[in-house]
Amino acid sequence: MNQEDKEKDYFESPIHLEYQYTAGAATTRFLNKVKEGKLVGQECPKCKAVYVPPRGSCPRDGIATNREVELVDQGCIESFTIVHIPIPGNPIVPPYVCAMIRLDGANISFLHLVDGIKLTDIRIGMRVKAVWKPKSEWRHSLENIKWFIPTDEPDVDVTKLRFKPE
Amino acid sequence: MIPAAVIGVGQTNYKAKRRDVSIAGLVREAIDKALLASDVEWDAIDAVILGKAPDMFEGVMMPELYLADAIGAVGKPVIRVHTAGSVGGSTAIIAASHVCSGKFDTVLTVTFEKQSESNATWALSPRYPYSPHINAGAGGYFAPFIREYIRRHNPPENIGWKVAVKDRINALKNPLAHLQILGIDEKMVSDSPMLWEPLRYLESCPSSDGACAMVIANKNLSNSRNAAWIKGMAVRSEGTLSAGRDEVNPQGGIDCAKDIYNQAGITNPRNEIDCAEIYVPFSWYEPMWLENLGFTDIGEGWKLTNEGLTELEGDLPINMSGGVLSSNPIGASGMIRFGEAALQVMGLAEDHQVKNAKVAMGHAYGGAAQFFSMWIVSSTKD
Amino acid sequence: MKKIAIVGYAQNKILASAGALNEVELIMPVVHKIFNNLGISQKEIDFTCSGSCDYLQGAAFAFVEGLSAIQTNPPIKESHVEMDAAWALYESMLKIQMGDADTALIYGFGKSSPGDLDSIISLQMDPYYISPLWPDRISLAALQAQVLLNNNIINKDEIMHAVIESRNNGLNNLNALIQTSITEDEYQKDLVLSSPLRALDCPPISDGASAMIIASEDKAFNFSSNPIWIKGIDHRIETSNLGARNLSSSPSIKSAMKSLDIENTAFDIAEIHTQFSHEYPFLRKLLNLENVPINLSGGPLVGNVMMAAGLDAIGKVYEQLSTNSYKRGLAHATSGPCLQHNMLVSLEKNS
């Protein structure tokens, strides 16, 4: 409780609104595949950049990413942070590693957890692979991947990951 | 383009919870100070430009409607700007555009945030059933970019601590600043809890209530007043998830800075700009933006910090007011940078005044380091 | 003052629910449509400005998501108003007038289907006194309707005919959400929601997006052989305190008319952002449009995409002037409860 809250000089008037969220058509295509344990990116027809998870567009060219590209569930850590504070309403216990995961063949990264390694050993460029939850728990979410763990492969030079159109 | 100038800046004091005022009262407090500083009456104001970050921070939808009376907009044009964290800066620019277009003589602009009215973390983190729940707040989002900066350029570990100390020492000279940390030093920062490695608690911005207002006018009023003349202003945006985007040194920031330097006739920003207020919500963003803004070469920004050049008495003072690290009413944070730059060239920055400041820069950024707004102000019209 | 023209406008077909389309999927088709119509790309655009409102779909930063629909490599000059995109047009015009741009792309988008618009609009009111009472948008509009009826400024017949006329006009609008006419009998039997307003007096919950391109005089003919000139634009807000407002008149519209010097202008056509039927006869009189064809598109009663509908009124006048013999048109956009914030735009062909 904040010091300034000691005197009860305010009242609470909660706002409760309900929404029917939708993921979007491109995201829905992606999530349907995630439910089957597959990571399917979408490619820009012009610059050939591969987006995962896709939002349905390539902002480089301002056009839709219609072609689907199945990717492997491994890649590297483009960068990361070790989070030491709890997330409100989230069961993950700190400290934990929140990393920008760049899948092989993808041209953007996404945030996910990394485990199976001492926190002091984690590095930018480290190769990782996905650890999936049991198939019975799969739903329409990237949370089907429990976390990523390091592989034995040599590190990647992340400066070479930057996308350049051909 | 019609020349325009800031003729008055008004700021509330910044603190975690301004429970002594309503949202309208908070905004009006900044406005009253700006009008007083400008020496203009309400009838001189031709339009009002309001900016703030997401409506969900206060739970008021399109607040220009509710605030029409408090901001003195009744019977006048009013625009509500929202460009994420850069909004305070872009609001100032849109306000100036009203004058530069020739349509208006004098406008009032105000930005605010009263995060204590709601739960900001909740407001920004709706739990979509289809997204992983690993979002660890703004610090968790920006920390990986900072780590990548450190990997690229290998600066000493204490650069972030130095920025955190320097900005809080400056804040002690700014009575409006939220954080007033007596005895702040590198040890205090490095002893503070680790939040998002490599960022510690004292390397992160607070969450504040507060408002900032400015009066911007053409020569009719500015010629006869102490004024900060706008010499260049620009915005740039880039898509969030764009392949090839460099989040550490975004092209949008580079282009935006070049644009305002061109407008202002600046060829060597390091020599020609006397001081700058730049948007540094996490300590390491000072060296990162110094490079992005062209004050120094890539990889050299941390050296300016390390050598003390960005201190108040240094060669290139940065965030003389204490910066976002000391006060952060999100929607207003950008305008505070723009307004503080104006105060410097008007010679009104009191205890945190840079001696003989003639040309100053205001800078703001937002989103995933993808929205930029900047301006250059000068003590002279020509 | 620099002359500025509208050179293009496009609108998605208005939907009751855009379902699983995200912001990108809502915006990209209409932006591509307007680019294709003009044979241009984002590279020809100097300034981009959008209008949207996070509360409609219940997610912060809808405009940030939406920006991914636009080509931003290299980074673009771009801004956003948390308002109807009519105000994004206003901001874009300032950029052209100050010489910072010669061309601008404006887009507005909104999805009202995911949430409960009645509750959401309550949050536009004073958060300490009024919002906690959760006044819904229809009841707020009904307050003004009753005041106008009691003061004999409008009558119930005019309200009914506004609905019937809008429905008939909407039959010719391929993008309209509602494309059915109604009879007097059907109207009279319709459910009263908040007296005096019936369900048929209220706009449908709508999802959609629209886009417009404007250009300075120097560039306008590069895009169109028939640019439509924005002769004047003005907007004003009124007090938020409904108890302090004279709901039987509109000082904001009157002062905008005066400032544009259009009190005696003979317009050939008008589109007015009348979300509720009673606003139609009220504004028709106030704007001196008694003998002028109004809302040939059907107006908001046949499709009302929040945060785009004001821009649509301007776009529809543009379309009418471009394709018909009309010479002069007036568009009106509004924001807030009971017509609190109003914009007037006067448009002209071949000036």
XYZ file of N, CA and C in Angstrom, chain C residues 131-347:
651
model
N -20.555 9.443 -15.311
C -20.243 8.093 -15.788
C -20.648 6.995 -14.803
N -20.447 7.195 -13.483
C -20.847 6.119 -12.557
C -22.340 5.804 -12.609
N -23.126 6.698 -13.211
C -24.561 6.418 -13.375
C -24.821 5.616 -14.645
N -23.804 5.435 -15.465
C -23.878 4.681 -16.721
C -25.025 5.124 -17.623
N -25.093 6.422 -17.959
C -26.109 6.821 -18.930
C -25.762 6.231 -20.293
N -26.711 5.598 -20.946
C -26.383 4.975 -22.235
C -26.553 5.993 -23.349
N -25.973 5.697 -24.491
C -25.913 6.676 -25.589
C -27.315 7.021 -26.097
N -28.220 6.045 -26.075
C -29.558 6.307 -26.625
C -30.345 7.217 -25.688
N -30.212 6.980 -24.377
C -30.917 7.844 -23.418
C -30.394 9.268 -23.487
N -29.077 9.415 -23.662
C -28.510 10.759 -23.773
C -29.075 11.472 -24.998
N -29.134 10.736 -26.115
C -29.686 11.342 -27.334
C -31.158 11.670 -27.146
N -31.859 10.798 -26.428
C -33.295 11.000 -26.219
C -33.577 12.279 -25.438
N -32.649 12.650 -24.539
C -32.817 13.899 -23.793
C -32.949 15.077 -24.757
N -32.043 15.083 -25.743
C -32.075 16.180 -26.702
C -33.318 16.094 -27.591
N -33.673 14.883 -27.980
C -34.861 14.707 -28.824
C -36.088 15.275 -28.117
N -36.209 14.996 -26.829
C -37.381 15.462 -26.077
C -37.401 16.985 -25.967
N -36.207 17.567 -25.728
C -36.117 19.035 -25.653
C -36.548 19.654 -26.977
N -36.096 19.073 -28.087
C -36.418 19.622 -29.406
C -37.918 19.494 -29.693
N -38.513 18.384 -29.270
C -39.956 18.199 -29.463
C -40.737 19.185 -28.601
N -40.353 19.285 -27.336
C -41.085 20.166 -26.415
C -41.035 21.620 -26.860
N -39.941 21.990 -27.514
C -39.794 23.371 -27.967
C -40.336 23.576 -29.379
N -40.995 22.540 -29.905
C -41.585 22.620 -31.255
C -40.568 22.974 -32.326
N -39.326 22.597 -32.105
C -38.310 22.828 -33.124
C -38.398 21.730 -34.175
N -38.758 20.567 -33.730
C -39.034 19.458 -34.640
C -40.337 18.791 -34.171
N -40.897 17.944 -35.041
C -42.058 17.170 -34.590
C -41.850 15.690 -34.899
N -42.730 14.866 -34.349
C -42.528 13.417 -34.448
C -42.611 12.924 -35.890
N -43.413 13.617 -36.671
C -43.530 13.247 -38.080
C -42.191 13.410 -38.804
N -41.530 14.504 -38.489
C -40.226 14.763 -39.133
C -39.197 13.698 -38.725
N -39.279 13.266 -37.467
C -38.360 12.220 -37.007
C -38.610 10.943 -37.797
N -39.885 10.593 -37.920
C -40.231 9.370 -38.652
C -39.767 9.454 -40.116
N -40.007 10.613 -40.711
C -39.628 10.733 -42.129
C -38.115 10.734 -42.317
N -37.406 11.180 -41.300
C -35.942 11.106 -41.380
C -35.514 9.641 -41.503
N -36.173 8.773 -40.756
C -35.825 7.353 -40.791
C -36.206 6.752 -42.148
N -37.412 7.035 -42.578
C -37.895 6.453 -43.839
C -37.027 6.919 -45.013
N -36.694 8.223 -45.005
C -35.887 8.783 -46.085
C -34.466 8.191 -46.073
N -33.901 8.079 -44.868
C -32.550 7.507 -44.772
C -32.541 6.085 -45.312
N -33.554 5.321 -44.930
C -33.635 3.928 -45.398
C -33.778 3.864 -46.925
N -34.596 4.738 -47.463
C -34.773 4.746 -48.921
C -33.477 5.131 -49.627
N -32.802 6.153 -49.090
C -31.530 6.561 -49.698
C -30.487 5.455 -49.595
N -30.517 4.752 -48.485
C -29.534 3.690 -48.256
C -29.636 2.574 -49.283
N -30.814 2.432 -49.918
C -30.981 1.382 -50.932
C -30.019 1.582 -52.098
N -29.602 2.838 -52.313
C -28.688 3.130 -53.432
C -27.225 3.112 -53.011
N -26.969 2.805 -51.763
C -25.595 2.845 -51.241
C -25.100 1.413 -51.045
N -24.199 1.010 -51.941
C -23.718 -0.380 -51.913
C -22.980 -0.712 -50.623
N -22.429 0.322 -49.955
C -21.675 0.070 -48.732
C -22.535 0.118 -47.471
N -23.807 0.461 -47.623
C -24.661 0.599 -46.438
C -24.827 -0.744 -45.741
N -24.897 -0.699 -44.425
C -25.139 -1.921 -43.654
C -26.601 -2.328 -43.758
N -27.504 -1.342 -43.648
C -28.939 -1.631 -43.717
C -29.435 -1.264 -45.112
N -29.987 -2.204 -45.809
C -30.462 -1.948 -47.171
C -31.894 -2.423 -47.332
N -32.718 -1.983 -46.377
C -34.144 -2.277 -46.461
C -34.905 -0.995 -46.174
N -36.024 -0.815 -46.858
C -36.856 0.352 -46.572
C -37.875 -0.035 -45.494
N -38.475 0.974 -44.911
C -39.537 0.697 -43.944
C -40.734 1.588 -44.245
N -41.898 1.152 -43.782
C -43.129 1.928 -43.989
C -43.457 2.694 -42.711
N -44.360 3.649 -42.864
C -44.812 4.413 -41.688
C -45.382 3.472 -40.637
N -46.097 2.498 -41.114
C -46.742 1.546 -40.208
C -45.696 0.774 -39.397
N -44.667 0.307 -40.097
C -43.603 -0.436 -39.404
C -42.924 0.457 -38.362
N -42.712 1.711 -38.747
C -42.068 2.632 -37.805
C -42.917 2.810 -36.561
N -44.210 3.027 -36.764
C -45.103 3.294 -35.621
C -45.169 2.105 -34.676
N -44.971 0.902 -35.220
C -45.058 -0.297 -34.376
C -43.727 -0.645 -33.711
N -42.706 0.115 -34.051
C -41.365 -0.225 -33.545
C -41.259 0.068 -32.051
N -40.394 -0.684 -31.409
C -40.175 -0.598 -29.967
C -39.573 0.760 -29.586
N -40.166 1.400 -28.575
C -39.557 2.616 -28.019
C -38.467 2.183 -27.041
N -37.220 2.644 -27.292
C -36.101 2.255 -26.415
C -35.971 3.232 -25.257
N -35.782 4.509 -25.589
C -35.744 5.575 -24.601
C -36.605 6.680 -25.178
N -37.724 6.884 -24.570
C -38.693 7.834 -25.100
C -38.032 9.189 -25.370
N -38.235 9.812 -26.505
C -39.133 9.419 -27.592
C -38.469 8.535 -28.661
N -37.265 8.019 -28.425
C -36.552 7.330 -29.505
C -36.914 5.840 -29.584
N -37.212 5.418 -30.800
C -37.452 4.006 -31.082
C -36.157 3.362 -31.568
N -36.145 2.066 -31.630
C -34.960 1.357 -32.132
C -34.591 1.851 -33.525
N -35.620 2.117 -34.349
C -35.363 2.546 -35.727
C -34.769 3.960 -35.792
N -34.848 4.699 -34.696
C -34.280 6.048 -34.666
C -32.783 6.040 -34.382
N -32.238 4.855 -34.080
C -30.844 4.749 -33.636
C -29.987 4.092 -34.716
N -28.718 4.440 -34.743
C -27.837 3.874 -35.783
C -27.484 2.421 -35.451
N -27.232 1.628 -36.472
C -26.844 0.242 -36.217
C -25.407 0.149 -35.718
N -25.139 -0.846 -34.879
C -23.764 -1.144 -34.471
C -23.004 -1.544 -35.734
N -21.885 -0.871 -35.991
C -21.231 -1.030 -37.294
C -19.716 -1.184 -37.143
N -19.141 -1.950 -38.032
C -17.680 -2.099 -38.113
C -17.231 -1.674 -39.509
N -16.065 -1.035 -39.586
C -15.587 -0.676 -40.917
C -14.379 0.229 -40.899
N -14.041 0.715 -42.075
C -12.898 1.609 -42.231
C -13.076 2.416 -43.512
N -12.518 3.620 -43.498
C -12.582 4.498 -44.664
C -11.252 5.214 -44.829
N -10.998 5.680 -46.040
C -9.738 6.384 -46.306
C -9.988 7.532 -47.277
N -9.176 8.567 -47.145
C -9.298 9.741 -48.011
C -7.896 10.244 -48.344
N -7.749 10.825 -49.515
C -6.479 11.460 -49.863
C -6.755 12.903 -50.259
N -5.960 13.807 -49.695
C -6.083 15.224 -50.035
C -4.735 15.706 -50.581
N -4.792 16.811 -51.303
C -3.562 17.337 -51.901
C -3.636 18.850 -52.011
N -2.480 19.470 -52.000
C -2.406 20.916 -52.206
C -2.734 21.228 -53.661
N -2.987 22.495 -53.915
C -3.325 22.925 -55.279
C -2.227 22.512 -56.265
N -0.978 22.586 -55.801
C 0.152 22.251 -56.679
C 0.103 20.799 -57.139
N -0.388 19.922 -56.275
C -0.319 18.487 -56.565
C -1.657 17.875 -56.961
N -2.754 18.569 -56.658
C -4.073 17.942 -56.783
C -4.313 17.370 -58.185
N -3.896 18.091 -59.212
C -4.195 17.629 -60.575
C -3.306 16.458 -60.997
N -2.255 16.194 -60.224
C -1.465 14.983 -60.488
C -2.276 13.727 -60.175
N -3.249 13.885 -59.292
C -4.015 12.724 -58.833
C -5.382 12.630 -59.474
N -5.934 13.791 -59.829
C -7.317 13.785 -60.288
C -7.540 14.943 -61.246
N -8.311 14.681 -62.298
C -8.653 15.770 -63.212
C -9.811 16.573 -62.635
N -10.418 16.047 -61.599
C -11.601 16.679 -61.034
C -11.509 16.758 -59.504
N -10.512 17.487 -59.000
C -10.402 17.575 -57.534
C -11.571 18.372 -56.956
N -11.950 18.020 -55.747
C -13.036 18.746 -55.073
C -12.400 19.588 -53.968
N -12.597 20.883 -54.069
C -11.876 21.804 -53.186
C -12.545 21.944 -51.836
N -11.706 21.940 -50.798
C -12.217 22.198 -49.448
C -12.209 23.710 -49.267
N -13.387 24.305 -49.429
C -13.492 25.765 -49.362
C -13.350 26.266 -47.940
N -13.844 25.479 -47.012
C -13.752 25.918 -45.617
C -13.943 24.743 -44.683
N -13.291 24.809 -43.524
C -13.459 23.763 -42.505
C -13.354 24.436 -41.141
N -14.264 24.086 -40.275
C -14.260 24.707 -38.944
C -14.919 23.740 -37.973
N -14.400 23.716 -36.759
C -15.038 22.856 -35.753
C -14.979 23.517 -34.388
N -15.962 23.234 -33.572
C -16.094 23.868 -32.254
C -16.680 22.857 -31.275
N -16.325 23.018 -29.993
C -16.888 22.129 -28.979
C -17.761 22.942 -28.026
N -18.676 22.246 -27.360
C -19.539 22.888 -26.365
C -19.255 22.298 -24.988
N -19.861 22.874 -23.976
C -19.633 22.403 -22.611
C -20.025 20.927 -22.477
N -19.351 20.252 -21.541
C -19.675 18.846 -21.304
C -20.851 18.714 -20.341
N -21.196 19.818 -19.721
C -22.245 19.782 -18.717
C -23.608 19.903 -19.401
N -24.297 18.768 -19.542
C -25.567 18.779 -20.280
C -26.556 19.756 -19.657
N -26.484 19.895 -18.337
C -27.388 20.810 -17.645
C -27.130 22.267 -17.982
N -25.950 22.537 -18.480
C -25.599 23.922 -18.817
C -25.777 24.199 -20.300
N -26.117 23.165 -21.072
C -26.248 23.354 -22.517
C -27.672 23.686 -22.905
N -27.792 24.495 -23.908
C -29.090 24.716 -24.521
C -29.239 23.688 -25.635
N -29.922 22.584 -25.302
C -29.990 21.477 -26.264
C -30.936 21.763 -27.424
N -31.649 22.891 -27.361
C -32.564 23.208 -28.461
C -31.862 24.008 -29.546
N -30.585 24.300 -29.329
C -29.841 24.976 -30.379
C -28.430 24.394 -30.411
N -27.574 24.955 -31.251
C -26.201 24.479 -31.312
C -25.269 25.651 -31.539
N -24.834 26.276 -30.447
C -23.913 27.415 -30.603
C -22.653 27.037 -31.374
N -22.199 25.785 -31.242
C -20.966 25.396 -31.934
C -21.188 25.387 -33.443
N -22.337 24.884 -33.878
C -22.603 24.866 -35.316
C -22.822 26.287 -35.826
N -23.533 27.083 -35.037
C -23.793 28.463 -35.480
C -22.491 29.249 -35.635
N -21.574 29.073 -34.677
C -20.339 29.848 -34.820
C -19.468 29.302 -35.936
N -19.543 27.998 -36.176
C -18.793 27.435 -37.307
C -19.348 27.974 -38.625
N -20.679 28.064 -38.728
C -21.293 28.610 -39.951
C -20.844 30.048 -40.177
N -20.819 30.796 -39.074
C -20.442 32.205 -39.170
C -18.981 32.315 -39.615
N -18.153 31.511 -38.991
C -16.729 31.610 -39.314
C -16.459 31.187 -40.758
N -17.258 30.260 -41.276
C -17.078 29.832 -42.672
C -17.838 30.742 -43.638
N -18.628 31.637 -43.086
C -19.440 32.537 -43.897
C -20.336 31.757 -44.855
N -21.058 30.777 -44.306
C -21.925 29.949 -45.159
C -23.383 30.076 -44.739
N -23.683 31.086 -43.916
C -25.066 31.194 -43.438
C -26.045 31.387 -44.594
N -25.567 32.007 -45.671
C -26.474 32.230 -46.803
C -26.028 31.498 -48.071
N -25.149 30.530 -47.902
C -24.672 29.792 -49.072
C -25.734 28.795 -49.528
N -25.956 28.757 -50.827
C -26.906 27.777 -51.367
C -26.146 26.508 -51.721
N -26.260 25.493 -50.868
C -25.605 24.223 -51.143
C -26.500 23.351 -52.014
N -25.861 22.542 -52.838
C -26.625 21.640 -53.713
C -26.856 20.286 -53.051
N -26.036 19.992 -52.046
C -26.034 18.655 -51.484
C -25.426 18.717 -50.084
N -25.859 17.823 -49.193
C -25.247 17.805 -47.857
C -25.266 16.391 -47.278
N -24.246 16.076 -46.509
C -24.231 14.842 -45.714
C -23.995 15.268 -44.272
N -24.921 14.924 -43.406
C -24.782 15.345 -42.013
C -24.712 14.116 -41.111
N -23.850 14.236 -40.113
C -23.502 13.103 -39.240
C -24.572 12.976 -38.149
N -25.781 12.662 -38.586
C -26.921 12.566 -37.675
C -27.100 11.114 -37.269
N -26.557 10.779 -36.101
C -26.597 9.385 -35.666
C -27.995 8.977 -35.203
N -28.751 9.965 -34.745
C -30.113 9.675 -34.284
C -31.082 10.505 -35.120
N -32.232 9.920 -35.405
C -33.122 10.502 -36.414
C -33.545 11.934 -36.098
N -33.738 12.254 -34.806
C -34.215 13.605 -34.477
C -33.185 14.676 -34.823
N -31.920 14.270 -34.905
C -30.886 15.255 -35.233
C -31.014 15.736 -36.679
N -31.657 14.921 -37.485
C -31.766 15.221 -38.916
C -32.639 16.454 -39.179
N -33.907 16.467 -38.733
C -34.692 17.707 -38.948
C -34.121 18.901 -38.183
N -33.535 18.632 -37.026
C -32.948 19.715 -36.217
C -31.833 20.411 -36.990
N -30.895 19.628 -37.499
C -29.749 20.230 -38.198
C -30.134 20.737 -39.583
N -31.119 20.096 -40.217
C -31.544 20.570 -41.535
C -32.008 22.022 -41.432
N -32.749 22.325 -40.350
C -33.217 23.704 -40.157
C -32.067 24.621 -39.749
N -31.293 24.146 -38.802
C -30.198 24.970 -38.283
C -29.201 25.340 -39.389
N -28.972 24.401 -40.308
C -27.970 24.608 -41.357
C -28.577 25.227 -42.622
N -29.840 25.614 -42.563
C -30.525 26.190 -43.732
C -30.474 25.254 -44.938
N -30.810 23.992 -44.722
C -30.718 23.003 -45.803
C -32.103 22.495 -46.197
N -33.154 23.301 -45.923
C -34.521 22.789 -46.107
C -34.802 22.225 -47.496
N -34.230 22.849 -48.512
C -34.551 22.365 -49.866
C -33.380 21.650 -50.533
N -32.497 21.147 -49.701
C -31.271 20.541 -50.224
C -31.338 19.031 -49.996
N -30.941 18.228 -51.005
C -30.878 16.776 -50.764
C -29.844 16.472 -49.680
N -30.291 15.761 -48.655
C -29.415 15.471 -47.518
C -29.243 13.963 -47.370
N -28.046 13.558 -47.039
C -27.730 12.153 -46.743
C -28.254 11.201 -47.831
N -27.863 11.494 -49.068
C -28.227 10.597 -50.178
C -27.598 9.219 -49.977
N -26.589 9.150 -49.132
C -25.960 7.855 -48.829
C -26.812 7.046 -47.854
N -27.797 7.704 -47.258
C -28.547 7.059 -46.183
C -28.058 7.521 -44.822
N -26.825 8.004 -44.777
C -26.294 8.556 -43.527
C -26.076 7.514 -42.451
N -25.818 7.977 -41.228
C -25.486 7.056 -40.138
C -26.591 6.066 -39.788
N -27.837 6.365 -40.136
C -28.909 5.435 -39.764
C -28.853 4.132 -40.558
N -28.102 4.102 -41.650
C -27.958 2.840 -42.395
C -26.531 2.285 -42.282
N -25.731 2.906 -41.453
C -24.357 2.421 -41.253
C -23.557 3.507 -40.566
N -23.001 3.204 -39.391
C -22.403 4.244 -38.563
C -21.106 3.709 -37.948
N -20.041 3.729 -38.718
C -18.761 3.228 -38.211
C -18.159 4.310 -37.317
N -18.166 4.047 -36.017
C -17.638 5.037 -35.077
C -16.185 5.333 -35.448
N -15.811 6.584 -35.438
C -14.472 7.096 -35.729
C -14.187 7.151 -37.238
N -15.150 6.737 -38.051
C -15.012 6.911 -39.502
C -16.225 7.639 -40.072
N -17.347 7.633 -39.356
C -18.608 8.143 -39.913
C -18.539 9.635 -40.244
N -17.787 10.400 -39.472
C -17.647 11.823 -39.772
C -16.860 12.026 -41.062
N -15.775 11.264 -41.197
C -14.994 11.319 -42.437
C -15.852 10.849 -43.612
N -16.705 9.856 -43.346
C -17.589 9.346 -44.400
C -18.537 10.427 -44.909
N -19.058 11.273 -44.004
C -19.958 12.338 -44.442
C -19.233 13.239 -45.449
N -17.970 13.542 -45.135
C -17.170 14.387 -46.031
C -16.899 13.631 -47.338
N -16.569 12.357 -47.200
C -16.287 11.527 -48.375
C -17.501 11.366 -49.279
N -18.677 11.263 -48.677
C -19.889 11.082 -49.484
C -20.234 12.350 -50.260
N -19.995 13.515 -49.654
C -20.211 14.760 -50.393
C -19.211 14.831 -51.554
N -17.966 14.443 -51.257
C -16.943 14.407 -52.306
C -17.422 13.531 -53.478
N -17.941 12.350 -53.150
C -18.397 11.431 -54.216
C -19.519 12.043 -55.039
N -20.465 12.674 -54.346
C -21.595 13.275 -55.062
C -21.124 14.402 -55.984
N -20.229 15.239 -55.484
C -19.742 16.348 -56.316
C -18.906 15.824 -57.481
N -18.190 14.728 -57.252
C -17.331 14.174 -58.308
C -18.152 13.561 -59.431
N -19.254 12.914 -59.072
C -19.935 12.097 -60.066
C -21.227 12.725 -60.571
N -21.750 13.739 -59.887
C -23.005 14.341 -60.323
C -22.802 15.796 -60.706
N -23.881 16.427 -61.059
C -23.775 17.815 -61.537
C -23.749 18.818 -60.395
N -23.902 18.323 -59.158
C -23.848 19.251 -58.016
C -22.524 20.014 -58.009
N -22.601 21.259 -57.546
C -21.396 22.093 -57.538
C -20.879 22.352 -56.132
N -21.810 22.528 -55.183
C -21.418 22.940 -53.842
C -22.024 21.999 -52.810
N -21.229 21.536 -51.868
C -21.751 20.615 -50.863
C -21.284 20.952 -49.465
N -22.094 20.521 -48.501
C -21.744 20.738 -47.092
C -21.683 19.393 -46.377
N -20.644 19.189 -45.578
C -20.549 17.979 -44.757
C -20.458 18.381 -43.297
N -21.009 17.520 -42.466
C -21.013 17.764 -41.014
C -20.521 16.503 -40.321
N -19.636 16.694 -39.340
C -19.168 15.574 -38.508
C -19.384 15.954 -37.051
N -19.648 14.974 -36.220
C -19.907 15.281 -34.819
C -19.218 14.295 -33.897
N -19.085 14.688 -32.637
C -18.440 13.859 -31.634
C -19.066 14.181 -30.281
N -19.196 13.181 -29.446
C -19.686 13.408 -28.092
C -21.194 13.344 -27.987
N -21.700 13.299 -26.759
C -23.143 13.164 -26.541
C -23.897 14.416 -26.984
N -25.076 14.228 -27.556
C -25.974 15.335 -27.925
C -25.261 16.376 -28.775
N -24.538 15.927 -29.784
C -23.891 16.838 -30.743
C -23.005 17.855 -30.031
N -22.126 17.366 -29.153
C -21.304 18.280 -28.342
C -20.236 18.990 -29.164
N -19.625 18.257 -30.088
C -18.484 18.785 -30.835
C -18.820 18.650 -32.318
N -18.824 19.754 -33.040
C -19.280 19.714 -34.431
C -18.267 20.311 -35.386
N -18.182 19.686 -36.550
C -17.316 20.174 -37.621
C -18.153 20.397 -38.877
N -17.888 21.500 -39.555
C -18.526 21.745 -40.847
C -17.440 21.864 -41.911
N -17.708 21.252 -43.065
C -16.760 21.313 -44.174
C -17.531 21.714 -45.418
N -17.132 22.803 -46.045
C -17.814 23.171 -47.286
C -16.907 22.832 -48.467
N -17.511 22.166 -49.440
C -16.756 21.617 -50.570
C -17.280 22.215 -51.877
